[in-house]
Amino acid sequence: MRSPTRPATSAATSCELDGMLLADYPGPEAQIFYAGQAAPLFFCDTVELVNTLLRPEQVRKMVAVYVQDMGQADWERPRGDWIDAQTALYVLGSKRHGSMGPT
């Protein structure tokens, strides 16, 4: 299956869970493409993404999940640099904060 195109965020892109504008906050962001949806749902940090993925009521088929490669992106203003969330490496215990604190 071909992965969907990873769209860029804009000043108006908001978080699916709380409506926060992604452009207003530092740190890694994430997106999920669900089957049957043309556009992804965005998340303002990786903690929100992981919490969404682990919810037991999550029954929609996911086509792709992306996070930002923070080795490439600017932490204060991350734009683009999307990578497959399944192949990304995650750091636990960093002192860097994202939109909701530790991420």
C-alpha atoms as a PDB file:
ATOM      1  CA  MET A   1       0.000   0.000   0.000  1.00  0.00           C
ATOM      2  CA  ARG A   2       1.331   3.414  -0.937  1.00  0.00           C
ATOM      3  CA  SER A   3       1.695   5.862   1.945  1.00  0.00           C
ATOM      4  CA  PRO A   4      -0.341   9.049   1.756  1.00  0.00           C
ATOM      5  CA  THR A   5       1.410  12.333   1.114  1.00  0.00           C
ATOM      6  CA  ARG A   6       2.544  13.967   4.336  1.00  0.00           C
ATOM      7  CA  PRO A   7       0.968  17.431   4.238  1.00  0.00           C
ATOM      8  CA  ALA A   8       2.691  20.441   5.682  1.00  0.00           C
ATOM      9  CA  THR A   9       1.154  22.219   8.613  1.00  0.00           C
ATOM     10  CA  SER A  10       0.038  25.830   8.376  1.00  0.00           C
ATOM     11  CA  ALA A  11      -0.582  28.597  10.906  1.00  0.00           C
ATOM     12  CA  ALA A  12      -4.170  27.328  11.180  1.00  0.00           C
ATOM     13  CA  THR A  13      -3.364  23.607  11.729  1.00  0.00           C
ATOM     14  CA  SER A  14      -4.808  22.555  15.074  1.00  0.00           C
ATOM     15  CA  CYS A  15      -4.463  19.576  17.374  1.00  0.00           C
ATOM     16  CA  GLU A  16      -7.216  16.981  17.100  1.00  0.00           C
ATOM     17  CA  LEU A  17      -7.529  16.550  20.865  1.00  0.00           C
ATOM     18  CA  ASP A  18      -7.486  20.070  22.265  1.00  0.00           C
ATOM     19  CA  GLY A  19      -7.602  22.515  19.354  1.00  0.00           C
ATOM     20  CA  MET A  20      -4.208  24.065  20.139  1.00  0.00           C
ATOM     21  CA  LEU A  21      -2.507  25.606  17.113  1.00  0.00           C
ATOM     22  CA  LEU A  22       0.580  23.584  16.249  1.00  0.00           C
ATOM     23  CA  ALA A  23       2.484  26.656  15.042  1.00  0.00           C
ATOM     24  CA  ASP A  24       2.295  28.189  18.535  1.00  0.00           C
ATOM     25  CA  TYR A  25       4.303  25.471  20.296  1.00  0.00           C
ATOM     26  CA  PRO A  26       7.767  23.878  20.164  1.00  0.00           C
ATOM     27  CA  GLY A  27       8.684  20.231  19.921  1.00  0.00           C
ATOM     28  CA  PRO A  28       7.646  17.265  17.805  1.00  0.00           C
ATOM     29  CA  GLU A  29       4.198  16.988  16.297  1.00  0.00           C
ATOM     30  CA  ALA A  30       2.427  13.964  14.837  1.00  0.00           C
ATOM     31  CA  GLN A  31      -0.268  12.962  12.360  1.00  0.00           C
ATOM     32  CA  ILE A  32      -2.470   9.937  11.738  1.00  0.00           C
ATOM     33  CA  PHE A  33      -4.066   9.054   8.418  1.00  0.00           C
ATOM     34  CA  TYR A  34      -7.182   6.923   8.849  1.00  0.00           C
ATOM     35  CA  ALA A  35      -8.622   4.821   6.043  1.00  0.00           C
ATOM     36  CA  GLY A  36     -11.320   6.711   4.147  1.00  0.00           C
ATOM     37  CA  GLN A  37     -10.062  10.163   5.190  1.00  0.00           C
ATOM     38  CA  ALA A  38      -8.268  12.417   2.732  1.00  0.00           C
ATOM     39  CA  ALA A  39      -6.544  14.527   5.382  1.00  0.00           C
ATOM     40  CA  PRO A  40      -4.713  13.432   8.523  1.00  0.00           C
ATOM     41  CA  LEU A  41      -5.525  14.275  12.117  1.00  0.00           C
ATOM     42  CA  PHE A  42      -2.727  16.294  13.715  1.00  0.00           C
ATOM     43  CA  PHE A  43      -1.412  16.144  17.278  1.00  0.00           C
ATOM     44  CA  CYS A  44       0.641  18.844  18.978  1.00  0.00           C
ATOM     45  CA  ASP A  45       3.022  16.383  20.619  1.00  0.00           C
ATOM     46  CA  THR A  46       4.076  12.749  20.599  1.00  0.00           C
ATOM     47  CA  VAL A  47       2.549  12.023  24.028  1.00  0.00           C
ATOM     48  CA  GLU A  48      -0.920  12.805  22.655  1.00  0.00           C
ATOM     49  CA  LEU A  49      -0.202  10.599  19.649  1.00  0.00           C
ATOM     50  CA  VAL A  50       0.876   7.620  21.782  1.00  0.00           C
ATOM     51  CA  ASN A  51      -2.111   8.059  24.109  1.00  0.00           C
ATOM     52  CA  THR A  52      -4.427   8.031  21.077  1.00  0.00           C
ATOM     53  CA  LEU A  53      -2.782   4.940  19.602  1.00  0.00           C
ATOM     54  CA  LEU A  54      -3.034   3.026  22.883  1.00  0.00           C
ATOM     55  CA  ARG A  55      -6.683   3.808  23.627  1.00  0.00           C
ATOM     56  CA  PRO A  56      -8.619   0.539  23.697  1.00  0.00           C
ATOM     57  CA  GLU A  57     -11.562   2.113  21.882  1.00  0.00           C
ATOM     58  CA  GLN A  58      -9.318   2.937  18.896  1.00  0.00           C
ATOM     59  CA  VAL A  59     -10.907   0.814  16.192  1.00  0.00           C
ATOM     60  CA  ARG A  60     -10.458   2.857  13.018  1.00  0.00           C
ATOM     61  CA  LYS A  61      -8.013   1.476  10.497  1.00  0.00           C
ATOM     62  CA  MET A  62      -4.846   3.555  10.288  1.00  0.00           C
ATOM     63  CA  VAL A  63      -3.161   3.933   6.917  1.00  0.00           C
ATOM     64  CA  ALA A  64      -0.074   5.808   8.163  1.00  0.00           C
ATOM     65  CA  VAL A  65       1.295   7.524  11.262  1.00  0.00           C
ATOM     66  CA  TYR A  66       4.036  10.150  11.102  1.00  0.00           C
ATOM     67  CA  VAL A  67       6.126  12.068  13.642  1.00  0.00           C
ATOM     68  CA  GLN A  68       8.714  14.745  13.105  1.00  0.00           C
ATOM     69  CA  ASP A  69      12.399  13.856  12.967  1.00  0.00           C
ATOM     70  CA  MET A  70      13.707  16.189  15.643  1.00  0.00           C
ATOM     71  CA  GLY A  71      17.281  15.454  14.600  1.00  0.00           C
ATOM     72  CA  GLN A  72      16.410  17.415  11.449  1.00  0.00           C
ATOM     73  CA  ALA A  73      13.638  19.810  12.534  1.00  0.00           C
ATOM     74  CA  ASP A  74      14.059  23.055  14.483  1.00  0.00           C
ATOM     75  CA  TRP A  75      12.768  22.312  18.019  1.00  0.00           C
ATOM     76  CA  GLU A  76      11.292  25.786  18.530  1.00  0.00           C
ATOM     77  CA  ARG A  77       9.520  25.904  15.159  1.00  0.00           C
ATOM     78  CA  PRO A  78       9.270  22.386  13.725  1.00  0.00           C
ATOM     79  CA  ARG A  79       8.005  22.356  10.146  1.00  0.00           C
ATOM     80  CA  GLY A  80       8.058  19.271   7.966  1.00  0.00           C
ATOM     81  CA  ASP A  81      10.717  16.582   8.445  1.00  0.00           C
ATOM     82  CA  TRP A  82       7.988  13.907   8.781  1.00  0.00           C
ATOM     83  CA  ILE A  83       9.069  10.283   9.216  1.00  0.00           C
ATOM     84  CA  ASP A  84       7.206   7.006   9.702  1.00  0.00           C
ATOM     85  CA  ALA A  85       6.322   6.724  13.397  1.00  0.00           C
ATOM     86  CA  GLN A  86       7.022   2.980  13.358  1.00  0.00           C
ATOM     87  CA  THR A  87      10.654   3.481  12.337  1.00  0.00           C
ATOM     88  CA  ALA A  88      11.341   6.561  14.488  1.00  0.00           C
ATOM     89  CA  LEU A  89      13.515   6.414  17.589  1.00  0.00           C
ATOM     90  CA  TYR A  90      11.972   7.932  20.726  1.00  0.00           C
ATOM     91  CA  VAL A  91      13.823   9.476  23.662  1.00  0.00           C
ATOM     92  CA  LEU A  92      12.418   9.016  27.146  1.00  0.00           C
ATOM     93  CA  GLY A  93      13.421  11.453  29.879  1.00  0.00           C
ATOM     94  CA  SER A  94      14.565  14.403  27.773  1.00  0.00           C
ATOM     95  CA  LYS A  95      14.638  17.809  29.455  1.00  0.00           C
ATOM     96  CA  ARG A  96      13.219  19.391  26.280  1.00  0.00           C
ATOM     97  CA  HIS A  97       9.545  20.336  26.434  1.00  0.00           C
ATOM     98  CA  GLY A  98       6.893  20.348  23.758  1.00  0.00           C
ATOM     99  CA  SER A  99       3.414  21.847  23.742  1.00  0.00           C
ATOM    100  CA  MET A 100       2.186  19.912  26.789  1.00  0.00           C
ATOM    101  CA  GLY A 101       5.439  19.649  28.760  1.00  0.00           C
ATOM    102  CA  PRO A 102       7.758  16.624  28.484  1.00  0.00           C
ATOM    103  CA  THR A 103       7.394  14.877  25.143  1.00  0.00           C
END
